Coordinates of C-alpha atoms in Angstrom, one line a residue:
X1 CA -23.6 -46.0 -2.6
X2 CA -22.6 -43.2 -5.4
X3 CA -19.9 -45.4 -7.1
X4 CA -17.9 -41.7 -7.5
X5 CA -17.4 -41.7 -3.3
X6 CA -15.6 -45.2 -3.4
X7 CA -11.9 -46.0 -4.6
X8 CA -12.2 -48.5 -7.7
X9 CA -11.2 -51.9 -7.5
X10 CA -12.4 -53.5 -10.7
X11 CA -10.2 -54.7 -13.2
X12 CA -8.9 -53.0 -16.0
X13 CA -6.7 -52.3 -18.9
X14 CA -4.7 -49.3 -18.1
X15 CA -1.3 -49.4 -16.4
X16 CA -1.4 -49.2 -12.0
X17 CA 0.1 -46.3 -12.2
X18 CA -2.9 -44.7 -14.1
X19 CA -5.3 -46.8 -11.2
X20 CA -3.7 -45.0 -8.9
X21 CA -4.0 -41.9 -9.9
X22 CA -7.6 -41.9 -11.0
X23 CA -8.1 -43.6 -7.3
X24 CA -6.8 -40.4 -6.0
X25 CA -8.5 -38.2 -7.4
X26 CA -12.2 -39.7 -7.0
X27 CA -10.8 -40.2 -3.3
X28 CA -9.9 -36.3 -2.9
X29 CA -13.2 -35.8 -4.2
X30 CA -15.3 -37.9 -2.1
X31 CA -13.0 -36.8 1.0
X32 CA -14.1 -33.0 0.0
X33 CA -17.8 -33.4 -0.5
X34 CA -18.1 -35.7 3.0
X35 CA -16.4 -33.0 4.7
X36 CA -18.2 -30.6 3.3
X37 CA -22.1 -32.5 4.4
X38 CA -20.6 -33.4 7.7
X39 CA -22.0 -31.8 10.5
X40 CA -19.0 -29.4 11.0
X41 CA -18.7 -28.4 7.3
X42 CA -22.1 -27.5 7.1
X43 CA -22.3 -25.4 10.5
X44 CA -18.9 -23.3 8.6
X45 CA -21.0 -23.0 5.7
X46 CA -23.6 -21.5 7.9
X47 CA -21.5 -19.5 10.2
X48 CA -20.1 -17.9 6.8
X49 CA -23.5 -16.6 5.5
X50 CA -24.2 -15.3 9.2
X51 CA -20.2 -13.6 8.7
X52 CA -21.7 -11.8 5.0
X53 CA -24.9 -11.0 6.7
X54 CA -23.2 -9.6 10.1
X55 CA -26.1 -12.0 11.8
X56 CA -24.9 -12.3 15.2
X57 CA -28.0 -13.7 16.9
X58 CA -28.0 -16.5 14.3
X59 CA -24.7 -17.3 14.7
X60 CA -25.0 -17.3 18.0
X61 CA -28.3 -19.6 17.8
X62 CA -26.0 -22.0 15.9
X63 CA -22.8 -22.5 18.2
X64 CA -25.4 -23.0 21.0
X65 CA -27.1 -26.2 19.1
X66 CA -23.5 -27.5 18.0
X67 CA -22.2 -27.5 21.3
X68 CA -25.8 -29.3 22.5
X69 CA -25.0 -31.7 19.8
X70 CA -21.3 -32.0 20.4
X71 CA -20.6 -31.1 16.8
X72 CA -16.5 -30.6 16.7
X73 CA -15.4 -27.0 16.4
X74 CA -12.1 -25.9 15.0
X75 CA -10.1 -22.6 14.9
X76 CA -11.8 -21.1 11.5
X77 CA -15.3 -21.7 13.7
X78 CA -14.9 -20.0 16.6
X79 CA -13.1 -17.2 14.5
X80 CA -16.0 -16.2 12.9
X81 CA -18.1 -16.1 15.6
X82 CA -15.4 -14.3 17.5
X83 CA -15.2 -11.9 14.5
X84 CA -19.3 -11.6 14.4
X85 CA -19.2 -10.8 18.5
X86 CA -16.4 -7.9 18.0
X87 CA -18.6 -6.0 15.5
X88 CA -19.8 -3.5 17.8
X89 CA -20.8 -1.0 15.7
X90 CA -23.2 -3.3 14.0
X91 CA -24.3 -5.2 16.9
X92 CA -25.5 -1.7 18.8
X93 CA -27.5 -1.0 15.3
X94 CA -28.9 -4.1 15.6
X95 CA -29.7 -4.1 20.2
X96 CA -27.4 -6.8 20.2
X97 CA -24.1 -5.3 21.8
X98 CA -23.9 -6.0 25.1
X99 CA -25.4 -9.9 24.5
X100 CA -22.7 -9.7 21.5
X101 CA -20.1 -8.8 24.0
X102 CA -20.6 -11.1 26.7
X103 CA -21.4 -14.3 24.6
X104 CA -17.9 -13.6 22.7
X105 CA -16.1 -13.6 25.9
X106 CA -17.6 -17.0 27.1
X107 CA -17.2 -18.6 23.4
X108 CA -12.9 -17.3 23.6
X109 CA -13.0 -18.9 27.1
X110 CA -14.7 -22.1 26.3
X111 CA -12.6 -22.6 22.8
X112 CA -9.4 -22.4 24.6
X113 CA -10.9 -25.4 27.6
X114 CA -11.8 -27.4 24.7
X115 CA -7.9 -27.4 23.5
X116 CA -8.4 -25.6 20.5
X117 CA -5.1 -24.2 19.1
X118 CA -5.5 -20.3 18.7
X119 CA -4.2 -18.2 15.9
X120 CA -3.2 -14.5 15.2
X121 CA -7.2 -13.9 13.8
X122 CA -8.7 -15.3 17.5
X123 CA -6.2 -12.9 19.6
X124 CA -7.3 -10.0 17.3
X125 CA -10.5 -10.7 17.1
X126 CA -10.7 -11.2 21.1
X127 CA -8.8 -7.9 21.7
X128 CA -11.9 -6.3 20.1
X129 CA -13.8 -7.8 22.4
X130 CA -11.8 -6.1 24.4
X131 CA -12.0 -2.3 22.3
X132 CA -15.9 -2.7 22.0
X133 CA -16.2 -3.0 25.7
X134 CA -13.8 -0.1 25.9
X135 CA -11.1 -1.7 27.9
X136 CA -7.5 -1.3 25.9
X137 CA -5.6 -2.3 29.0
X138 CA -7.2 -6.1 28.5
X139 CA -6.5 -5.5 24.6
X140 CA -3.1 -5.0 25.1
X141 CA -3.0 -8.1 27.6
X142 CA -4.4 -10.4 24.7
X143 CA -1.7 -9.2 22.5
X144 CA 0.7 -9.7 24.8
X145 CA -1.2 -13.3 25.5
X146 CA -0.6 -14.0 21.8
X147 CA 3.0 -13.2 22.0
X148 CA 3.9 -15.6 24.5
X149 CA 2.0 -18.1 22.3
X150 CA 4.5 -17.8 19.7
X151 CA 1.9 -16.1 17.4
X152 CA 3.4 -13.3 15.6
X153 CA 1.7 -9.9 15.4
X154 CA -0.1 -8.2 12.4
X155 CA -0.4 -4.2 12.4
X156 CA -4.4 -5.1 12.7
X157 CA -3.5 -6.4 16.2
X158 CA -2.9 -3.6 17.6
X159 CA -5.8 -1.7 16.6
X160 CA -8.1 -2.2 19.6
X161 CA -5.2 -1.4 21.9
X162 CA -3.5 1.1 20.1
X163 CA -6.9 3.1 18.9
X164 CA -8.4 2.9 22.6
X165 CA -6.1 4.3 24.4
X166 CA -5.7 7.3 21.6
X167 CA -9.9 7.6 22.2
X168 CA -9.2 7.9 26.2
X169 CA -6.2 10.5 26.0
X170 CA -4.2 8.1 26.9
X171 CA -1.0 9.0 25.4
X172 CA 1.8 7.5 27.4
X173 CA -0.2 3.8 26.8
X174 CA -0.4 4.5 23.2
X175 CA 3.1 4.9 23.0
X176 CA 3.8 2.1 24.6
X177 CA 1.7 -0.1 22.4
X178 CA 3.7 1.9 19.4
X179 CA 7.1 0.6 21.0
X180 CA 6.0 -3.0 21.1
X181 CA 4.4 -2.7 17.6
X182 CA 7.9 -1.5 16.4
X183 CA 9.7 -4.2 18.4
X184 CA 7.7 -6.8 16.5
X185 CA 9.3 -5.4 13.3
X186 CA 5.8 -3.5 11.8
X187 CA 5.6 -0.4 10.1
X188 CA 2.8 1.8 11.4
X189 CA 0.7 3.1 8.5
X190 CA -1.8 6.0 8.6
X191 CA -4.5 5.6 10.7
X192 CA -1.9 4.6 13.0
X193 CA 0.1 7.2 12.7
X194 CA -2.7 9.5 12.8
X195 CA -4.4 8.6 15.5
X196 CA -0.8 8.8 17.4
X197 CA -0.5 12.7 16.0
X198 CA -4.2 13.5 17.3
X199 CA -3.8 12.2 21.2
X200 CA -0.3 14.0 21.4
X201 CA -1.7 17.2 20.0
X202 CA -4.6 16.5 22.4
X203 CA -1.9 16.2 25.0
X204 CA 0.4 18.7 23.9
X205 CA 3.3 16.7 23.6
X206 CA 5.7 18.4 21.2
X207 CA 8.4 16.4 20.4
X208 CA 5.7 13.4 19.6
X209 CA 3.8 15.5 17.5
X210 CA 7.7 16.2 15.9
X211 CA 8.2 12.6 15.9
X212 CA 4.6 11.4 14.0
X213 CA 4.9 14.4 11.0
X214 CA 8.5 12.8 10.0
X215 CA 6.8 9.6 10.8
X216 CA 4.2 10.5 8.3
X217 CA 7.3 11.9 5.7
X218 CA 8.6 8.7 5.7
X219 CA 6.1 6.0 5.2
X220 CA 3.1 7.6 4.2
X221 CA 4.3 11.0 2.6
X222 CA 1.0 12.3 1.5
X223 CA -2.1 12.6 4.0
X224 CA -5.4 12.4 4.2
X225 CA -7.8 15.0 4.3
X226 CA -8.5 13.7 8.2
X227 CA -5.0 13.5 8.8
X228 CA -4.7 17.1 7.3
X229 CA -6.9 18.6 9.4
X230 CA -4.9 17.2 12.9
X231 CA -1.7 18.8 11.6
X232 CA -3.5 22.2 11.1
X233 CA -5.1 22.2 14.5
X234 CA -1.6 21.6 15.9
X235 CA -0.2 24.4 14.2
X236 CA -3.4 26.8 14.8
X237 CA -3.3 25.5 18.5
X238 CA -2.2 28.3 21.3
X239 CA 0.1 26.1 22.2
X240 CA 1.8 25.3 19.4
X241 CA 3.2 29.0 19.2
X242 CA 5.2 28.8 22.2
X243 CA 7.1 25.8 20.6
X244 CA 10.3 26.1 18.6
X245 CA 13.8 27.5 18.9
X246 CA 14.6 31.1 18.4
X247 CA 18.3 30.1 17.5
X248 CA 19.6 27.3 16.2
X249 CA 22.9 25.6 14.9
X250 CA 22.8 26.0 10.8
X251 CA 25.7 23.5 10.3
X252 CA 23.5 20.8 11.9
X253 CA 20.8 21.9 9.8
X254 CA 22.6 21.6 6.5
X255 CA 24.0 18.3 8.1
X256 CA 20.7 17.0 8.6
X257 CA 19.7 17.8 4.9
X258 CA 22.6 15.9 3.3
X259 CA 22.1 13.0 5.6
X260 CA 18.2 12.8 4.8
X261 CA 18.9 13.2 1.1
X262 CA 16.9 16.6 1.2
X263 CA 13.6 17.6 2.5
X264 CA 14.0 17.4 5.9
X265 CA 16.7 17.8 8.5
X266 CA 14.9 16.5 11.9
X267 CA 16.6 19.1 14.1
X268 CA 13.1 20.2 15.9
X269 CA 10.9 22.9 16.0
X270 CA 12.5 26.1 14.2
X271 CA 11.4 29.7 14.8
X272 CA 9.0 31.3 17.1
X273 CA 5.7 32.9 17.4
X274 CA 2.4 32.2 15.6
X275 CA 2.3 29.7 12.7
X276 CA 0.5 30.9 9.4
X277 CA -1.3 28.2 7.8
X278 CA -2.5 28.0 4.4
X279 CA -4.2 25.8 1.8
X280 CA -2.5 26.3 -1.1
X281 CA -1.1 24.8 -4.4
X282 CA 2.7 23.9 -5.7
X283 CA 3.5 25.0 -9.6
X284 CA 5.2 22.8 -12.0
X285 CA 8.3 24.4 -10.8
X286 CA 7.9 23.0 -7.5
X287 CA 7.3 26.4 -5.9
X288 CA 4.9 27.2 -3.6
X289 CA 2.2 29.5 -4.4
X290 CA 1.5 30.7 -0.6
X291 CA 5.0 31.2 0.7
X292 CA 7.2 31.3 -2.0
X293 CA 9.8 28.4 -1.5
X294 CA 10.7 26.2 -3.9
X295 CA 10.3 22.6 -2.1
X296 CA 13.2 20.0 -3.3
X297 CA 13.4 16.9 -5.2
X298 CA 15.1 13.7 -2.6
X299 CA 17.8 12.1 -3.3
X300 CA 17.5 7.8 -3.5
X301 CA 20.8 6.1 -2.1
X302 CA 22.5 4.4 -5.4
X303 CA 22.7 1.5 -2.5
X304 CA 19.2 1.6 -1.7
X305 CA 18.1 0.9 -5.9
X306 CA 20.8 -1.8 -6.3
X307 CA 18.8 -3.7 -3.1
X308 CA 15.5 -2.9 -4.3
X309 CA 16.3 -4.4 -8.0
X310 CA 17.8 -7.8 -6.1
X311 CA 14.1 -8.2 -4.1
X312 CA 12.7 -7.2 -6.8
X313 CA 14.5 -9.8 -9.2
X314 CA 13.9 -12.3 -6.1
X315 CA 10.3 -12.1 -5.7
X316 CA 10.0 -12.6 -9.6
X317 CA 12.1 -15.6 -9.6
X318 CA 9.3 -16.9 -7.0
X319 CA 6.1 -16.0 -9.2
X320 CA 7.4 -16.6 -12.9
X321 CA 8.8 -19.9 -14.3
X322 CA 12.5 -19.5 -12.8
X323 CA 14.2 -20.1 -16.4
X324 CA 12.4 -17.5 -18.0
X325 CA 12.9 -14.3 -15.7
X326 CA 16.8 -15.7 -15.7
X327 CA 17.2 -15.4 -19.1
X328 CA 15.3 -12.1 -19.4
X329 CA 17.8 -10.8 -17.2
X330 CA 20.9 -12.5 -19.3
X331 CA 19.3 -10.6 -22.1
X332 CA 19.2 -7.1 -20.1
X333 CA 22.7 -7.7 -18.9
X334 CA 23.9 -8.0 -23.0
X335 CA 21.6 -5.0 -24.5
X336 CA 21.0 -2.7 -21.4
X337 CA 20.9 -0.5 -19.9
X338 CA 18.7 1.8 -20.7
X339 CA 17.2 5.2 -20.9
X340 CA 13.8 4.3 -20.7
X341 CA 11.0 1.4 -20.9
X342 CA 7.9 1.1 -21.7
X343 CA 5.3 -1.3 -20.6
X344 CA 3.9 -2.0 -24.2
X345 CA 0.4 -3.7 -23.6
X346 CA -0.6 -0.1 -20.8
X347 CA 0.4 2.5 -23.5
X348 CA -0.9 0.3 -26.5
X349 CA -4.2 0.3 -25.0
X350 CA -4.5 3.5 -23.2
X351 CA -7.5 5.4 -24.2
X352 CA -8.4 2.7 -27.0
X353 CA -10.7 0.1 -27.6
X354 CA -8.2 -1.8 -29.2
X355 CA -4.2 -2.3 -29.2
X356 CA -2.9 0.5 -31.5
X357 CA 0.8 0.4 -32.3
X358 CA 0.8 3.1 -33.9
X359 CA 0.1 4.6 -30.3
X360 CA 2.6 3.3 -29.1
X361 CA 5.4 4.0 -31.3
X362 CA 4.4 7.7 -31.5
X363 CA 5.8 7.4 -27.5
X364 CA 8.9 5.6 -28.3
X365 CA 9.7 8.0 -30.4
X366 CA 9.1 10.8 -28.0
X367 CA 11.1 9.0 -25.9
X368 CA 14.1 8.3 -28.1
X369 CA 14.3 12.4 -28.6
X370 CA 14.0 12.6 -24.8
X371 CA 17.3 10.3 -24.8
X372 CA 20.7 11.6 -24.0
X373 CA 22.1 8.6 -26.5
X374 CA 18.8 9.0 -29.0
X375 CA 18.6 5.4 -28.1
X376 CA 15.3 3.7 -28.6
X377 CA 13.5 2.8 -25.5
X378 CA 13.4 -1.1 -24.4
X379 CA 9.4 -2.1 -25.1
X380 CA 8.4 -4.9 -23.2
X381 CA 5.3 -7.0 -25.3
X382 CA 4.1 -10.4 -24.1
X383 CA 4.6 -12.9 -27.0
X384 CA 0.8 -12.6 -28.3
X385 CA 0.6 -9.0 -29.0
X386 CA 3.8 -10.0 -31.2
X387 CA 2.8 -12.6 -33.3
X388 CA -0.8 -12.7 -33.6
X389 CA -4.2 -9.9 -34.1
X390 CA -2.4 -6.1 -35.2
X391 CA 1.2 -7.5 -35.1
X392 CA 0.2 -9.3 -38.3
X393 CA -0.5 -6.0 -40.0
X394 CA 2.5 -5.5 -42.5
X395 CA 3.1 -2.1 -41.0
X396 CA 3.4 -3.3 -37.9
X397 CA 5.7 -6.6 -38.9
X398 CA 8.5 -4.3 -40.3
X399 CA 7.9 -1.8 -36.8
X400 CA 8.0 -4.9 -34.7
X401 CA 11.5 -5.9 -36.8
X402 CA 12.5 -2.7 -36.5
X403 CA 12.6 -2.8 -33.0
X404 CA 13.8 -6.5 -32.9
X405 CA 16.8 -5.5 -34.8
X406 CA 17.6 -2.7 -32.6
X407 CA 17.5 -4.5 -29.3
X408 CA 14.5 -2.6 -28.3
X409 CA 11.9 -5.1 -28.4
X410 CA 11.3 -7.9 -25.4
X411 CA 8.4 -10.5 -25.8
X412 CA 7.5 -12.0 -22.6
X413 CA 6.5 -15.6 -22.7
X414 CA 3.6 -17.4 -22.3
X415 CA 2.3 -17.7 -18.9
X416 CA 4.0 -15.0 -17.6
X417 CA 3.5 -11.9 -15.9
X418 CA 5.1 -8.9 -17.8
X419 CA 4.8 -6.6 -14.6
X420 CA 7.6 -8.3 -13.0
X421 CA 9.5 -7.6 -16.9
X422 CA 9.2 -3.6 -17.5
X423 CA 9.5 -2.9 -13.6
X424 CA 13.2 -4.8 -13.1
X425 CA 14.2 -3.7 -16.4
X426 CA 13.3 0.0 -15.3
X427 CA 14.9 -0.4 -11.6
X428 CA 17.5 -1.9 -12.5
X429 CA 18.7 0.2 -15.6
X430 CA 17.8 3.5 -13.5
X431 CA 15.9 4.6 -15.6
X432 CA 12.7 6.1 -17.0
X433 CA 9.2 4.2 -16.5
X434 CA 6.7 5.2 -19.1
X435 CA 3.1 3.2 -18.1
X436 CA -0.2 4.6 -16.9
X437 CA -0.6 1.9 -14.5
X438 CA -0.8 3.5 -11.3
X439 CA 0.7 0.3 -9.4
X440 CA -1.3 -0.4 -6.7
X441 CA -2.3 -4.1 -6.9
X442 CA -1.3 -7.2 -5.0
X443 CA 2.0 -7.7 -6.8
X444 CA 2.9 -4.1 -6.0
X445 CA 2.1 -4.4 -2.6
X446 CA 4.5 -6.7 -2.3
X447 CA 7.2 -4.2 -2.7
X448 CA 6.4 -2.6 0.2
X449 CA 5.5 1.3 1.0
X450 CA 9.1 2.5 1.8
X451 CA 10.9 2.6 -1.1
X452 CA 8.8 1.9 -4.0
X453 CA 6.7 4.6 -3.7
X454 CA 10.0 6.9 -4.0
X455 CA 11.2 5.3 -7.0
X456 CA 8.0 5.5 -8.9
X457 CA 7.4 9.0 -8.0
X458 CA 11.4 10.1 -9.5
X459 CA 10.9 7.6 -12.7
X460 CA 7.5 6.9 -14.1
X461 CA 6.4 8.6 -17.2
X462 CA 3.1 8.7 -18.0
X463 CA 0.8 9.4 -21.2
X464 CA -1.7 12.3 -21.8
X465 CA -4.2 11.5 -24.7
X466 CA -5.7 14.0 -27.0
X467 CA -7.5 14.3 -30.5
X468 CA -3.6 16.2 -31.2
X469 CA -2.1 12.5 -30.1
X470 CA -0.3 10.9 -27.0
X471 CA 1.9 13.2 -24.9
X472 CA 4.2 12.7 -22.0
X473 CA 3.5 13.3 -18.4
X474 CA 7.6 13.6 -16.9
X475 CA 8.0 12.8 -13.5
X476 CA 7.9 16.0 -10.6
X477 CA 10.8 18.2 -11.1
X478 CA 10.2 18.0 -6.9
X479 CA 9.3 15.2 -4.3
X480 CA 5.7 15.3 -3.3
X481 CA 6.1 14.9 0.3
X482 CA 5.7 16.1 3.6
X483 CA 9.3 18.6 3.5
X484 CA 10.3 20.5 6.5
X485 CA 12.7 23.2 5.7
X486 CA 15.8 25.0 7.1
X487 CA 13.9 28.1 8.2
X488 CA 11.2 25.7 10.4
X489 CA 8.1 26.2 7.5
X490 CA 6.4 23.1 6.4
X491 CA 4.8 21.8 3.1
X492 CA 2.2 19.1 3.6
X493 CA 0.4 17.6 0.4
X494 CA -2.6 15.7 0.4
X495 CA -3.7 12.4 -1.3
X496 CA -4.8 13.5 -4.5
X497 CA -7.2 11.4 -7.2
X498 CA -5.8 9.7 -10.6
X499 CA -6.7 12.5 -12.7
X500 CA -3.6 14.6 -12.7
X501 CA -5.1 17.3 -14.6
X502 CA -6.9 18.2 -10.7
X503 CA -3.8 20.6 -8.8
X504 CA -2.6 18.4 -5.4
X505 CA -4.1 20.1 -2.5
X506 CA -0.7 21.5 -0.3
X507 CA -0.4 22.8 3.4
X508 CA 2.1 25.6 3.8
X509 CA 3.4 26.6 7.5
X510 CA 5.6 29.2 7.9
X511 CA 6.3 31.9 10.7
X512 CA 7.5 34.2 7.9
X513 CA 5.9 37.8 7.9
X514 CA 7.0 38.6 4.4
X515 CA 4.3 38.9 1.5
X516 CA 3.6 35.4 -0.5
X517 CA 3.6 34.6 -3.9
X518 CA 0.1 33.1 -3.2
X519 CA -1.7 36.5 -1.8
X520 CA 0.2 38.4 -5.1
X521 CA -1.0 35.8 -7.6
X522 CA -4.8 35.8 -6.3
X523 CA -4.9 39.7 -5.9
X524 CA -3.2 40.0 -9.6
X525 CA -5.7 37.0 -10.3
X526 CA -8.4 39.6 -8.8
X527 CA -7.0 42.8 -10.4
X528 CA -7.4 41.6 -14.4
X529 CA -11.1 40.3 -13.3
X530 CA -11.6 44.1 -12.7

């Protein structure tokens, strides 16, 4: 017997206390490593390589000898096989669809006679059982199945249900699986959204096509190039030039605006005739090049910031040492607000192979001209890069003091994340963001894709680097995203890449006849090439 799988009994020296843990621990241990060799931890280990490998004749080859062996099965087993069935796409590569299929019915069948407690991952997984067989109406059954089980829904749940009945044409059954996605409380994202815009152009059904653009404005805001290409079909569609009012009520227009914030007044489809869509670009200005109009910059509720920085504050009290965040934002309550922050560590290292502070105060002091006050900016530093490697430079000692002195410096402590810092000190000041981190990773997800995405777009800075120095990107003098405007036109951007050197890609639709700024500024553009 391996004297490290048994709890110690011998006698010793040290305290009971100290018995008791160490018997613990080597008790854990062996308790992990039996598990592990039993019979079911190995077949997991095994159905897992078959999950990497997308082996579904394997894994099928192994539930068969379990169950002849009577090897217990639990949820996270017949989920991946489940999971390894519903590939469809693979398994018809492979010849193995239909087998695939069937066998994945009978395995979601047998795990629920052997008592096996389902979760949210089994429903899903059996619903695309359900969308490889191409049956959505027995999708949406197993949703509705996991429902009444008490299992809450996930937007992936809805995929097989939802995307099937958008494949068949199926609009009215789409839509209903939309209602019930929204009763659960979930947001649809994109490829919802746009595959609920295709089936009711498909179907020509004009307020829903109304309905998933604003839709689109308010969760997703910029589109895909797939997405892009639905909305111009709408508006190049026959159809779509019969739609729309000839007159309409301008006070409910303009009431529409204020109520939205700007950008959009959800009154329906203005104007009438034939649309004129074109790919086109928006200046610095925030004016478009095709037709002219100058799109707008939204409005954020004061209310809506106040709640954002109180999540915000909340979910940081849940991932950094509670003390420390609190007496961060004692500190900010006694020397804020202010104008502007800066995430230290992003601009001290952007571009470099090493921290530069010099780098970094050539910003601050960009951004203390910027301020209304001249105040200095609030830097956020984590405690090393004050203490220890460049901050020992005597140059960078009397900067460091400088800032100290001047209430401009904050050094994070050990163990924590300064994320959570420089953001709350930005949202909750109102202020100016300066960081080239493009927020996108886990912590930011947390925030959600409502508001955040708003705020960032009205208040991060960001830095340009050159052999002349660091410069400042400022934030859009207009809102990049989907704006509908009082005269019926439409300004759709794209989803553009990181390098913001590269124009955003815009669609402009208008019914206006008059000349654009876009057809004058290429055929000027065409004129001095001549």
């Amino acid at each position: 017997m391996n004297n490290n799988d048994i709890t110690t009994t011998t006698t010793t020296t040290r305290t009971d206390n100290n018995v008791n843990k160490i018997d613990i621990k080597l008790s854990s241990k062996a308790r992990r490593k039996a598990e592990k060799e039993s019979p079911e931890g190995v077949l997991k280990s095994k159905l897992g390589q078959c999950s990497k490998a997308g082996d579904v004749v394997q894994a099928l080859k192994l539930y068969d000898e379990a169950r002849r062996k009577k090897v217990a099965m639990n949820v996270d087993h017949f989920n991946k096989l489940l999971y390894l069935c519903s590939n469809g796409e693979n398994n018809n590569e492979n010849g193995d669809g239909e087998v695939a299929l069937r066998r994945g019915f009978e395995i979601f069948q047998e795990m629920l006679s052997d008592g096996v407690e389902p979760n949210e991952a089994t429903f899903t997984n059996a619903a695309r059982l359900a969308a490889a067989k191409e049956d959505p109406e027995m999708a949406f059954e197993l949703l509705k199945r996991m429902k009444s089980f008490g299992i809450a829904p996930k937007l992936r749940s809805y995929g097989p249900s939802l995307y099937g009945f958008c494949k068949r044409g199926d609009a009215e059954k789409a839509y209903e699986v939309d209602a019930d996605m929204i009763e659960s409380g979930l947001v649809a994202e994109e490829p919802e959204l746009s595959a609920l815009l295709e089936v009711s152009v498909e179907m020509k059904k004009e307020d829903k096509v109304y309905e998933m653009l604003h839709r689109l404005r308010a969760t997703v805001r910029q589109v895909s190039e797939s997405t892009l290409k639905i909305v111009e079909d709408w508006f190049n569609s026959e159809y779509a030039t019969k739609i729309g009012k000839k007159n309409w009520d301008l006070n409910k227009v303009k009431e529409g605006f204020v109520r939205g914030g700007g950008g959009w007044h959800g009154q329906g489809w203005l104007g009438s005739g034939r649309w004129k869509v074109v790919n086109t670009h928006v200046n610095d200005d925030g004016v478009c090049l095709s037709c002219g109009e100058k799109l707008v910059s939204i409005d954020i509720d004061p209310k809506e910031t106040e709640n954002f920085a109180a999540s915000l504050s909340k979910l940081a009290c849940q991932r950094e040492t509670k003390s420390h965040f609190y007496n961060f934002q004692k500190w900010l309550d006694q020397h804020g607000p202010f104008d502007a922050v800066v995430d230290g560590a992003n601009v001290g290292l952007c571009n470099m192979h090493h921290f530069s502070f010099g780098h970094l105060n050539s910003v601050v002091r960009q951004l203390r001209e910027l301020s209304p006050s001249k105040r200095l900016p609030l830097i956020i530093l984590h405690v090393s890069r004050v203490t220890s490697g460049p901050a020992q430079n005597p140059n960078n000692k009397r900067l460091l003091e400088n800032w100290k002195n001047n209430g401009a410096l904050y050094a994070t402590p050990q163990g924590s994340n300064d994320d959570w810092y420089w953001l709350y000190a930005a949202v909750s000041s109102k202020c100016l963001l300066l960081t080239n981190d493009e927020m996108r990773d886990h912590l930011f997800q947390l925030l959600g894709s409502s508001f955040f995405p708003r705020w960032k777009e009205k208040h991060q800075v960001r830095i340009s680097a050159s052999n002349r120095g660091p410069s400042l990107i400022m934030p859009p003098r207009y809102s990049i995203v989907i704006q509908e405007s009082s005269n019926g036109s439409w300004h759709v951007p794209t989803v553009s890449t990181d390098d913001h050197e590269i124009p955003r890609k815009w669609l402009c639709v208008t019914r206006s006849k008059k000349k654009s700024l876009h057809s004058q500024w290429t055929s000027n553009s065409t004129s001095q090439g001549t």
